Amino acid sequence: MNAFFKTMAVTAVSAVALMGATAVHAEGERYVLVSHAPDSDSWWNTIRNALALAGEQMDVEVEYRNPPTGDIADMARLIEQAAASGPDGIITTLADPTVLSDSIQAAVDAGVDVIIMNSGTPEQAREVGALMYVGQPEYDAGFAAGQRASGDGVTNFLCVNHVISNPVVAERCQGFADGLGVELGESMIDAGQDPQEIQNRVMAYLNANPETDGILALGPTSADPTILALEELGLAGDIYFGTFDLGENIVSAIRDGVINWGIDQQPFLQAYLPVVVMTNYHRYGVLPGNNINSGPGFITADGLELVEALAGEYR
Amino acid sequence: MSETQPLAAGGPDDERIKEQGGFRKWLIRPELGGIVGVIAVFVFFGILAGDSGMFNAQGIMNWSQISAQFMIIAVGACMLMVAGEFDLSVGSMIGFAGISIAMFGVVWGLPMWLAIVITFAICLTIGAINGIIVVRTGLPSFIVTLAFLFILRGFTIFVPQTVESRTIIGGIEEAAEGDWLAALFNTDLAGWFFVWLADIGLVDTFTRGTREGEPVISGLPMLIVWAIVLVIAGHIILTRTKYGNWIFAAGGDAQAARYVGVPVDRVKISMFMTTAFCATVFACVQVFEFGSAAADRGILKEFEAIIAVVIGGALLTGGYGSVMGAALGALIFGVVQQGLFFADVESSLFRVFLGIILLFAVVLNTYIRRIITGER
């Protein structure tokens, strides 16, 4: 075994010597984006593309890291790893504060600037010492949608909620009601996840409440069956209809005039803006005084062409 | 153990106790590939990522922790593989054990040490069931444990979803506060040593926040201690005890082993329990470090364990392998996985690289062994 240890020692020495001789990183700031998304989640493609674009435009190095299986504990290690590599900034989601906040906090304390994007809230971002939060606050998005609907003359609405167990998503309905200036009351229904059930419940509600003149759906799961329900009732295009998120059926319903608008949380901005903000912060010391709302972005029939052309890439 | 060998019937010249050259003996060790691989990856990343932070204190701690994770499950996987079987339920077992601790300790409010004991009992029982089904039915362990991969994952999602209508359970840190058994899985040891290292400038310190001035590493995590303890224990059992010989015999030729009185079934069942034990240790360390359990923890970890073991020189067909080799395999795996980031390689290429290493290691191991032993 002596020969073996000698070999090890020689190797170690030569490795150390080589270390000094190589310079890996070019000049310029380096930012690492760590997401919670598994490899299979295509929604994050937009994030990756926007990140690369921002890196190119700002002339900085950007890297994207994610836990392959979406394991949040693995993600905590990725954040620690990123911090150890000494970047100028880390952009990350706060998918599960219990697991991630220690790692993020340690990175901040070690002198790395952090921006929270997509998941989390401005309060949570402040708690871990991040510069800001970039994302779509659900209540505010609902509120903006309510104001818009109010301006278009809606007075009585139905909120189709297919994720009743998630209180954060239900904030959208509350915000919408407040934006309209009406009580939420019985307007939000627990639609369940089954398309047939959702369709029937929407039809039942509209029959029982004929004064309803506006509908808000919280995503493709509730929006698609609602489209069918409206077609069945002969109300398609007559009733004011808005939804969160985009999907194939939603996009074509917008084109056909059945849906007035879809709310996009704009993943592009969630990846793009943190890079721009941090680069300018590091170069010129300027920093916006507040958190940034990447959404709601309203998508209507007018802007649909660009959305369809860039879907999955930058939209 | 050659020094305690009694003189055989044929006297000192009996060909059955023929002396082998030291070099030759060293070459046929299963660890050889692992040792070569470890040297190779350190040289590789020393050149490619030497100044990227990979070899500063945080960087070393980072890949050591990842390697230690792999080591913990690789020890069980290695011993089971030497006994001639597989366990694909390891990954699901990690998620299952984590949720079990959270359910008993947080949701149902038992003291944390009791929750841990119950979880170990349940998981070891499941490991035993795995083993009993395999030895009684004679079905390939691949199929039996594949079934448990899904059964366990299903329960792991179903139970918290039904009881708590969520699949991530937090609040473990508070519930484990001051618990003696939980401390065994999440304490940082020898913090003073890292303070000293920071004082002499070998470890960076926090530059802001409430921990300003403290070293960035607060101590040696129990994760790494567990990995070392399990590797040493596994190595001793496998190479220094009668039981170790039984494990090799059971995996080499089960029928021949039975003829000479080795309790093959019992050995195999106990090895399935060992993998379950290692998975549960992994889960405990993870749950108490991160303070929450989630139903999707541990996905694909079973393959990572097998990869570490195979890189470490064990044979898929059983009867050959070493825990030290598996530990080196885990070290290589961890260093490569983390090192590619520091070397600024696109993360999707990590799997390509890993696959190549795996292939290379297996071919090299097989090739060397064939030359040396004269196998055909």
XYZ file of C-alpha atoms in Angstrom:
691
model
C 0.000 0.000 0.000
C 3.006 2.319 0.396
C 3.346 2.662 -3.332
C -0.296 3.607 -3.466
C 0.071 6.405 -0.926
C 3.119 7.695 -2.731
C 1.144 7.845 -5.950
C -1.639 9.656 -4.117
C 0.782 12.196 -2.707
C 2.431 12.853 -6.059
C -0.949 13.206 -7.708
C -2.160 15.578 -5.030
C 0.920 17.757 -5.372
C 0.680 17.928 -9.135
C -3.035 18.656 -8.868
C -2.346 21.568 -6.532
C 0.325 22.855 -8.886
C -2.079 22.684 -11.799
C -4.776 24.484 -9.840
C -2.687 27.597 -9.637
C -1.969 27.539 -13.330
C -5.516 27.526 -14.652
C -7.911 30.436 -14.786
C -11.433 29.243 -15.478
C -13.674 32.271 -15.238
C -13.732 35.183 -17.567
C -14.289 38.677 -16.249
C -17.760 39.930 -15.604
C -20.388 39.143 -13.041
C -21.613 35.613 -12.559
C -25.185 34.749 -11.560
C -26.675 31.343 -10.780
C -30.395 30.625 -11.021
C -31.531 27.659 -8.923
C -35.094 26.459 -9.525
C -37.202 23.775 -7.870
C -38.410 22.350 -11.174
C -37.762 18.734 -12.166
C -36.264 18.114 -15.606
C -39.673 17.140 -16.956
C -41.324 20.509 -16.280
C -41.421 22.350 -19.600
C -42.879 25.552 -18.133
C -39.334 26.391 -17.012
C -38.000 26.444 -20.568
C -39.134 30.036 -20.799
C -37.142 30.781 -17.645
C -34.003 29.228 -19.110
C -34.342 31.101 -22.388
C -34.988 34.405 -20.654
C -32.016 33.834 -18.363
C -29.708 33.166 -21.318
C -31.024 36.230 -23.117
C -30.483 38.437 -20.076
C -26.943 37.094 -19.675
C -26.198 37.884 -23.295
C -27.688 41.379 -23.189
C -26.056 42.385 -19.924
C -22.779 40.660 -20.838
C -22.646 38.555 -17.664
C -22.253 34.826 -17.031
C -25.462 33.035 -16.131
C -26.045 29.445 -15.081
C -29.229 27.468 -14.564
C -29.395 24.660 -11.982
C -32.292 22.454 -10.916
C -32.743 19.236 -8.942
C -33.347 16.593 -11.659
C -36.223 14.957 -9.774
C -37.578 18.124 -8.208
C -36.372 17.078 -4.751
C -36.320 20.227 -2.588
C -33.636 18.787 -0.276
C -31.401 18.354 -3.319
C -32.229 21.935 -4.227
C -30.915 23.130 -0.840
C -27.593 21.449 -1.651
C -27.551 23.153 -5.059
C -27.911 26.518 -3.349
C -25.048 25.664 -0.959
C -22.998 24.524 -3.938
C -23.739 27.704 -5.846
C -22.763 29.779 -2.814
C -19.470 27.889 -2.449
C -18.559 28.760 -6.015
C -18.604 32.413 -5.014
C -20.969 33.973 -7.580
C -21.982 37.630 -7.491
C -25.607 36.680 -7.087
C -28.047 33.806 -6.742
C -31.580 33.877 -8.135
C -33.777 31.225 -6.579
C -37.321 30.231 -5.786
C -38.575 29.790 -2.242
C -40.550 26.642 -2.987
C -40.373 25.392 0.603
C -39.100 27.939 3.134
C -38.526 25.328 5.903
C -36.020 23.449 3.770
C -34.454 26.298 1.826
C -34.242 29.310 4.117
C -31.138 28.134 6.021
C -29.157 27.587 2.822
C -30.298 30.898 1.340
C -29.608 32.741 4.575
C -26.094 31.277 4.724
C -25.427 32.404 1.153
C -26.627 35.919 1.974
C -24.489 36.031 5.132
C -21.459 34.852 3.181
C -21.796 37.904 0.987
C -23.792 36.658 -2.013
C -26.755 38.760 -3.160
C -29.994 36.827 -3.550
C -33.214 37.565 -5.405
C -36.287 35.355 -4.854
C -38.421 34.683 -7.923
C -41.619 32.793 -8.808
C -42.453 31.002 -5.531
C -42.638 32.676 -2.176
C -43.871 36.038 -0.995
C -42.249 39.455 -0.505
C -42.363 38.848 3.270
C -40.553 35.516 3.021
C -37.980 37.061 0.692
C -37.290 39.776 3.234
C -36.951 37.216 6.026
C -34.138 35.315 4.285
C -32.346 38.551 3.515
C -33.002 38.651 -0.225
C -32.774 41.908 -2.164
C -36.308 41.564 -3.505
C -39.044 39.274 -4.744
C -39.923 39.023 -8.429
C -43.137 37.182 -9.171
C -46.897 37.371 -9.278
C -48.574 38.125 -5.955
C -51.811 36.209 -6.267
C -54.080 38.675 -4.489
C -52.783 41.641 -6.474
C -53.189 39.735 -9.735
C -56.803 38.939 -8.840
C -57.370 42.540 -7.788
C -56.060 43.898 -11.086
C -58.276 41.441 -12.944
C -61.276 42.544 -10.862
C -60.649 46.194 -11.630
C -60.394 45.417 -15.306
C -63.652 43.446 -15.238
C -65.331 46.202 -13.280
C -64.345 48.680 -15.960
C -65.886 46.360 -18.533
C -69.188 46.408 -16.636
C -69.171 43.167 -14.636
C -71.254 43.276 -11.450
C -71.881 39.648 -10.489
C -69.305 36.954 -10.882
C -68.499 33.291 -10.474
C -65.026 32.094 -9.450
C -64.329 28.506 -10.550
C -61.736 27.143 -8.112
C -60.294 23.715 -8.865
C -57.603 23.883 -6.135
C -59.716 24.722 -3.115
C -57.096 23.154 -0.827
C -54.506 25.776 -1.745
C -55.253 28.989 0.151
C -52.727 30.993 -1.876
C -54.588 30.314 -5.119
C -57.925 31.185 -3.499
C -56.453 34.659 -2.909
C -57.020 35.244 -6.601
C -60.795 34.996 -6.132
C -60.725 37.274 -3.090
C -58.645 39.833 -4.966
C -61.016 39.659 -7.919
C -64.034 40.297 -5.678
C -62.291 43.242 -4.013
C -61.232 44.630 -7.389
C -64.857 44.458 -8.535
C -65.954 46.005 -5.267
C -68.361 43.198 -4.374
C -68.511 40.584 -1.612
C -66.890 37.230 -2.451
C -69.639 35.410 -0.547
C -70.930 32.355 -2.393
C -69.338 33.355 -5.684
C -66.399 30.960 -5.335
C -67.277 27.330 -5.967
C -65.226 24.242 -5.150
C -65.203 22.753 -8.630
C -63.082 19.655 -7.970
C -60.550 18.348 -10.499
C -62.750 16.218 -12.721
C -63.632 17.992 -15.998
C -67.145 16.536 -16.176
C -67.905 17.614 -12.610
C -66.500 21.081 -13.186
C -68.640 21.510 -16.303
C -71.802 20.393 -14.485
C -71.183 22.563 -11.448
C -70.615 25.643 -13.595
C -73.845 24.933 -15.505
C -75.751 24.366 -12.260
C -74.424 27.603 -10.775
C -75.286 29.674 -13.845
C -78.807 28.213 -13.966
C -79.337 28.999 -10.301
C -77.794 32.479 -10.563
C -78.952 33.927 -13.902
C -77.791 37.418 -12.927
C -74.126 36.273 -13.169
C -72.352 38.298 -15.847
C -68.683 37.414 -15.251
C -66.583 34.285 -14.731
C -63.043 33.876 -13.415
C -61.270 30.539 -13.843
C -58.034 29.808 -11.994
C -56.169 27.815 -14.659
C -56.599 25.473 -17.606
C -58.054 22.751 -15.367
C -61.102 24.855 -14.552
C -61.131 27.020 -17.684
C -61.406 24.228 -20.264
C -64.604 22.615 -18.858
C -66.059 26.081 -18.253
C -65.705 26.791 -21.975
C -67.700 23.617 -22.683
C -70.323 24.588 -20.110
C -70.811 27.980 -21.739
C -71.115 26.398 -25.175
C -73.717 23.974 -23.811
C -75.729 26.832 -22.284
C -75.424 28.941 -25.410
C -73.640 31.640 -23.427
C -70.243 31.372 -25.113
C -69.146 34.878 -26.038
C -72.103 36.487 -24.203
C -70.726 36.221 -20.719
C -67.565 38.019 -19.572
C -64.892 35.369 -19.007
C -61.307 35.661 -17.762
C -58.812 33.054 -16.623
C -55.393 32.591 -15.071
C -52.596 30.939 -17.031
C -52.538 29.914 -20.657
C -53.150 26.659 -22.441
C -54.029 25.551 -25.935
C -57.805 25.632 -25.366
C -57.580 28.955 -23.588
C -55.610 30.505 -26.430
C -58.104 29.358 -29.066
C -61.020 30.461 -26.870
C -59.415 33.904 -26.671
C -59.149 33.911 -30.454
C -62.815 32.871 -30.781
C -63.946 35.576 -28.383
C -65.237 33.164 -25.726
C -62.547 34.231 -23.243
C -61.849 37.946 -22.881
C -58.375 37.609 -21.419
C -55.886 35.212 -19.875
C -53.617 36.299 -17.023
C -49.978 35.471 -17.581
C -47.511 35.582 -14.678
C -44.759 36.073 -17.285
C -41.972 33.658 -16.404
C -39.818 35.567 -18.881
C -39.679 38.551 -16.558
C -39.123 36.353 -13.496
C -35.789 35.193 -14.914
C -34.860 38.257 -16.949
C -35.387 41.051 -14.447
C -33.310 39.647 -11.553
C -30.255 39.457 -13.828
C -30.757 43.010 -15.035
C -31.439 44.326 -11.536
C -28.424 42.602 -9.999
C -26.023 43.576 -12.773
C -26.950 47.228 -12.434
C -26.793 46.942 -8.656
C -23.271 45.535 -8.824
C -22.047 47.931 -11.505
C -23.707 51.189 -10.514
C -25.154 50.572 -7.056
C -28.737 51.235 -8.156
C -31.581 49.112 -6.869
C -35.365 49.464 -7.309
C -36.931 50.256 -3.954
C -39.594 47.589 -4.128
C -40.461 44.085 -5.128
C -41.348 43.546 -8.768
C -44.631 42.069 -9.942
C -43.946 40.034 -13.066
C -47.693 39.554 -13.449
C -50.490 39.911 -14.065
C -49.913 40.347 -17.776
C -53.225 40.355 -19.628
C -53.383 38.447 -22.872
C -56.232 39.383 -25.154
C -57.134 38.655 -28.760
C -55.030 41.672 -29.813
C -51.681 40.377 -28.616
C -52.398 36.763 -29.409
C -50.234 36.422 -32.514
C -47.010 37.106 -30.649
C -48.058 34.816 -27.810
C -48.731 31.952 -30.198
C -45.494 32.510 -32.076
C -43.353 32.588 -28.950
C -45.314 30.122 -26.810
C -42.965 27.891 -24.827
C -39.981 29.975 -25.837
C -40.358 33.419 -24.323
C -44.055 33.394 -23.379
C -6.546 -14.119 7.864
C -3.773 -16.212 6.403
C -1.692 -15.943 9.575
C -4.236 -17.990 11.544
C -4.548 -20.634 8.843
C -3.903 -24.081 10.363
C -1.567 -26.398 8.506
C -3.617 -28.288 5.981
C -3.443 -32.036 5.495
C -0.921 -31.839 2.700
C 1.620 -29.849 4.707
C 3.033 -26.417 3.861
C 3.326 -27.228 0.164
C -0.380 -27.930 -0.310
C -1.436 -26.150 -3.492
C -4.704 -25.025 -1.876
C -2.818 -22.539 0.269
C -0.471 -21.396 -2.428
C 0.982 -17.949 -1.741
C 0.044 -15.151 -4.097
C 2.318 -12.258 -4.919
C 1.500 -9.020 -3.118
C 1.016 -7.073 -6.333
C -1.285 -9.698 -7.758
C -3.320 -9.734 -4.548
C -3.675 -5.974 -4.694
C -4.805 -6.027 -8.312
C -7.681 -8.393 -7.736
C -9.099 -6.319 -4.919
C -12.540 -4.973 -5.869
C -11.514 -1.506 -4.666
C -8.900 -1.095 -7.393
C -11.238 0.555 -9.883
C -12.534 2.830 -7.165
C -9.069 3.957 -6.103
C -8.026 4.661 -9.684
C -11.296 6.498 -10.243
C -10.950 8.666 -7.147
C -7.442 9.732 -8.177
C -8.663 10.383 -11.713
C -11.599 12.586 -10.722
C -9.558 14.614 -8.250
C -6.860 15.271 -10.828
C -9.520 16.039 -13.438
C -11.390 18.549 -11.276
C -8.172 19.898 -9.787
C -7.231 20.980 -13.288
C -10.690 21.977 -14.500
C -12.180 23.588 -11.412
C -9.240 24.156 -9.085
C -9.905 27.840 -8.499
C -13.691 27.800 -8.740
C -14.482 27.327 -5.074
C -14.745 23.568 -5.327
C -11.753 23.134 -3.043
C -12.474 25.909 -0.587
C -14.004 24.911 2.753
C -17.613 25.363 1.635
C -17.001 23.544 -1.615
C -15.342 20.582 0.087
C -18.161 20.416 2.638
C -20.677 20.514 -0.196
C -19.374 17.556 -2.185
C -18.499 15.673 0.996
C -22.116 15.887 2.114
C -23.389 14.709 -1.266
C -20.873 11.840 -1.250
C -21.813 10.949 2.335
C -25.462 10.708 1.309
C -24.578 8.283 -1.446
C -22.303 6.345 0.920
C -25.024 5.761 3.485
C -27.330 4.029 1.003
C -24.446 2.461 -0.935
C -23.279 0.488 2.126
C -26.604 -1.335 2.348
C -26.904 -1.720 -1.411
C -23.360 -3.116 -1.601
C -23.812 -5.751 1.088
C -27.120 -6.812 -0.412
C -25.564 -7.000 -3.856
C -22.713 -9.134 -2.534
C -25.434 -11.413 -1.150
C -26.723 -11.660 -4.710
C -29.834 -9.451 -4.565
C -31.043 -5.932 -5.474
C -33.257 -3.446 -3.707
C -35.101 -0.961 -5.881
C -37.295 0.216 -3.018
C -34.492 2.210 -1.356
C -35.537 5.565 -2.838
C -39.187 5.108 -1.925
C -38.145 3.926 1.517
C -36.347 7.251 2.088
C -39.514 9.218 1.333
C -41.623 6.761 3.326
C -39.416 6.862 6.414
C -39.295 10.660 6.352
C -43.070 10.991 6.170
C -43.426 8.323 8.862
C -41.250 10.329 11.274
C -43.211 13.483 10.490
C -46.595 11.777 10.915
C -45.764 10.148 14.254
C -43.647 12.971 15.620
C -45.484 16.081 14.397
C -49.020 15.193 13.302
C -49.742 12.566 15.948
C -47.559 14.275 18.542
C -45.473 11.368 19.838
C -42.089 12.195 21.356
C -39.559 12.407 18.551
C -37.372 9.541 19.818
C -40.405 7.244 19.816
C -41.343 8.353 16.301
C -37.820 7.472 15.166
C -37.895 4.067 16.886
C -41.311 3.227 15.406
C -40.141 4.308 11.951
C -37.048 2.115 12.172
C -39.232 -0.794 13.281
C -41.670 -0.341 10.394
C -38.932 0.056 7.788
C -36.916 -2.927 9.016
C -40.112 -4.986 8.903
C -40.737 -3.914 5.326
C -37.137 -4.826 4.501
C -37.699 -8.242 6.042
C -40.932 -8.692 4.065
C -39.012 -7.831 0.888
C -36.473 -10.505 1.755
C -38.976 -13.143 2.832
C -40.948 -12.789 -0.409
C -37.747 -13.084 -2.435
C -36.410 -16.196 -0.689
C -39.806 -17.948 -0.366
C -41.026 -17.384 -3.917
C -37.672 -17.487 -5.656
C -38.773 -14.470 -7.721
C -36.046 -12.071 -8.841
C -35.523 -9.383 -6.210
C -35.664 -6.887 -9.076
C -39.407 -7.558 -9.486
C -40.285 -7.848 -5.803
C -38.565 -4.621 -4.802
C -39.907 -2.871 -7.910
C -43.360 -3.617 -6.540
C -42.365 -2.118 -3.202
C -40.988 0.934 -4.986
C -44.571 1.743 -6.007
C -46.321 0.449 -2.883
C -44.206 2.585 -0.566
C -44.365 5.667 -2.762
C -48.142 5.316 -2.934
C -48.534 5.146 0.839
C -46.090 8.004 1.260
C -48.378 10.258 -0.766
C -51.691 8.771 0.411
C -51.277 8.956 4.195
C -50.286 12.615 4.638
C -52.700 13.587 1.867
C -55.623 11.874 3.650
C -54.781 12.913 7.193
C -53.380 16.376 6.595
C -54.370 17.147 2.988
C -50.793 18.096 2.132
C -47.705 16.173 1.091
C -45.047 18.307 2.763
C -44.991 18.249 6.544
C -42.884 20.825 8.352
C -42.481 21.706 12.005
C -40.025 18.881 12.631
C -37.327 21.160 13.932
C -39.599 22.447 16.701
C -40.863 18.955 17.535
C -37.316 17.573 17.730
C -36.066 20.371 19.973
C -33.933 18.842 22.736
C -34.663 15.262 21.687
C -31.701 12.993 22.410
C -32.266 10.545 19.562
C -32.940 13.234 16.960
C -29.677 14.893 18.010
C -27.918 11.744 16.885
C -28.940 12.587 13.318
C -28.455 16.332 13.294
C -25.679 17.835 15.339
C -22.592 19.613 14.128
C -19.579 18.129 15.856
C -16.292 19.795 16.748
C -17.438 23.334 16.030
C -14.381 24.657 17.920
C -12.149 23.061 15.309
C -13.753 25.082 12.511
C -13.582 28.256 14.596
C -9.872 27.589 14.888
C -9.587 26.923 11.147
C -11.340 30.247 10.556
C -8.931 31.974 12.920
C -5.927 30.778 10.956
C -7.663 31.740 7.718
C -8.379 28.329 6.229
C -12.156 28.744 6.430
C -14.084 31.848 5.404
C -16.340 33.643 7.846
C -19.781 35.182 7.353
C -19.456 38.809 6.414
C -22.926 40.013 7.438
C -26.092 39.023 9.223
C -26.596 37.611 12.698
C -23.763 35.129 12.314
C -21.175 37.668 11.192
C -17.664 36.557 12.108
C -18.626 32.906 12.594
C -17.014 30.368 10.248
C -19.166 29.397 7.223
C -18.967 25.778 8.402
C -20.348 25.319 11.881
C -19.051 21.784 12.409
C -18.791 18.278 11.084
C -22.354 17.217 10.182
C -23.727 13.928 11.533
C -24.451 12.988 7.917
C -20.734 12.502 7.326
C -20.218 10.779 10.696
C -22.980 8.298 9.893
C -21.468 7.614 6.485
C -18.053 6.869 7.988
C -19.482 4.713 10.783
C -21.624 2.674 8.379
C -18.754 2.190 5.919
C -16.406 0.969 8.649
C -19.043 -1.275 10.230
C -20.006 -2.724 6.844
C -16.378 -3.276 5.916
C -15.609 -5.112 9.158
C -18.720 -7.293 8.947
C -18.013 -8.209 5.363
C -14.284 -8.938 5.634
C -13.577 -9.811 9.258
C -16.493 -11.947 10.422
C -17.994 -15.341 9.774
C -21.222 -13.593 8.825
C -19.312 -11.770 6.111
C -18.195 -15.075 4.651
C -21.808 -16.252 4.677
C -22.842 -13.130 2.744
C -20.224 -13.816 0.070
C -21.218 -17.489 -0.022
C -24.948 -16.720 -0.312
C -24.289 -14.396 -3.256
C -21.694 -16.589 -4.946
C -23.419 -19.941 -5.148
C -26.450 -20.177 -2.892
C -26.908 -23.922 -3.375
C -23.301 -24.758 -2.594
C -23.504 -22.493 0.440
C -26.583 -24.342 1.698
C -24.750 -27.652 1.359
C -22.034 -26.449 3.715
C -24.563 -25.203 6.239
C -24.832 -21.478 5.518
C -28.326 -20.194 6.429
C -28.701 -18.533 3.033
C -32.313 -17.377 3.468
C -31.611 -15.764 6.797
C -28.528 -14.028 5.425
C -30.427 -12.615 2.455
C -33.360 -11.432 4.564
C -30.971 -9.715 6.983
C -29.301 -7.952 4.042
C -32.670 -6.620 2.816
C -33.152 -5.291 6.336
C -29.734 -3.665 6.116
C -30.688 -1.684 3.003
C -33.904 -0.643 4.747
C -31.862 0.427 7.766
C -29.515 2.526 5.642
C -32.434 4.156 3.813
C -34.027 5.032 7.154
C -30.782 6.529 8.454
C -30.628 8.623 5.274
C -34.218 9.768 5.832
C -33.578 10.677 9.492
C -30.503 12.723 8.679
C -32.348 14.536 5.895
C -35.540 15.168 7.850
C -33.765 16.575 10.894
C -31.385 18.682 8.864
C -34.034 20.290 6.673
C -36.886 20.278 9.185
C -39.535 18.901 6.874
C -40.578 15.688 5.192
C -42.003 15.515 1.681
C -43.650 12.690 -0.209
C -41.369 13.101 -3.214
C -38.041 12.715 -1.410
C -35.619 10.043 -2.557
C -36.839 9.573 -6.120
C -34.178 7.717 -8.191
C -31.899 7.309 -5.168
C -32.038 3.493 -5.546
C -30.240 3.717 -8.865
C -27.714 6.168 -7.509
C -26.892 3.656 -4.770
C -26.472 0.859 -7.305
C -24.294 3.065 -9.518
C -22.001 3.885 -6.589
C -21.706 0.198 -5.735
C -20.971 -0.835 -9.310
C -18.375 1.906 -9.815
C -16.897 0.578 -6.580
C -16.274 -2.786 -8.207
C -19.090 -5.039 -6.999
C -20.441 -7.658 -9.368
C -24.104 -7.457 -10.347
C -24.297 -11.220 -10.129
C -23.307 -11.284 -6.465
C -20.517 -12.878 -4.456
C -17.949 -10.197 -5.196
C -17.550 -6.648 -3.998
C -16.456 -4.485 -1.100
C -17.949 -1.797 1.086
C -14.760 0.273 0.789
C -15.136 0.077 -2.981
C -18.754 1.210 -2.731
C -17.681 4.117 -0.510
C -15.097 5.147 -3.110
C -17.786 4.812 -5.773
C -20.022 7.112 -3.739
C -17.147 9.586 -3.383
C -16.574 9.563 -7.146
C -20.283 9.989 -7.786
C -20.544 12.918 -5.386
C -17.406 14.646 -6.628
C -18.411 14.281 -10.272
C -21.982 15.457 -9.694
C -20.902 18.575 -7.823
C -17.624 19.084 -9.668
C -19.230 19.460 -13.074
C -21.061 22.500 -11.745
C -17.865 24.074 -10.470
C -16.198 23.261 -13.784
C -19.067 25.165 -15.410
C -20.417 22.231 -17.419
C -24.078 22.286 -18.442
C -25.931 20.255 -15.803
C -27.823 18.156 -18.333
C -24.473 16.739 -19.460
C -23.870 15.390 -15.965
C -25.772 12.205 -16.755
C -23.800 11.643 -19.942
C -20.594 11.938 -17.982
C -21.879 9.688 -15.232
C -22.966 7.062 -17.727
C -19.535 7.080 -19.315
C -17.828 6.703 -15.945
C -20.172 3.873 -15.030
C -19.509 2.064 -18.271
C -15.784 2.646 -17.994
C -15.653 1.428 -14.399
C -17.567 -1.753 -15.119
C -15.525 -2.618 -18.174
C -12.262 -1.893 -16.385
C -13.223 -3.925 -13.320
C -14.339 -6.918 -15.328
C -11.339 -6.768 -17.616
C -8.752 -6.577 -14.841
C -10.385 -9.354 -12.879
C -10.464 -11.630 -15.901
C -6.803 -11.146 -16.683
C -5.721 -11.685 -13.114
C -7.910 -14.582 -12.143
C -7.754 -16.253 -15.512
C -11.566 -16.427 -15.682
C -13.099 -16.977 -19.052
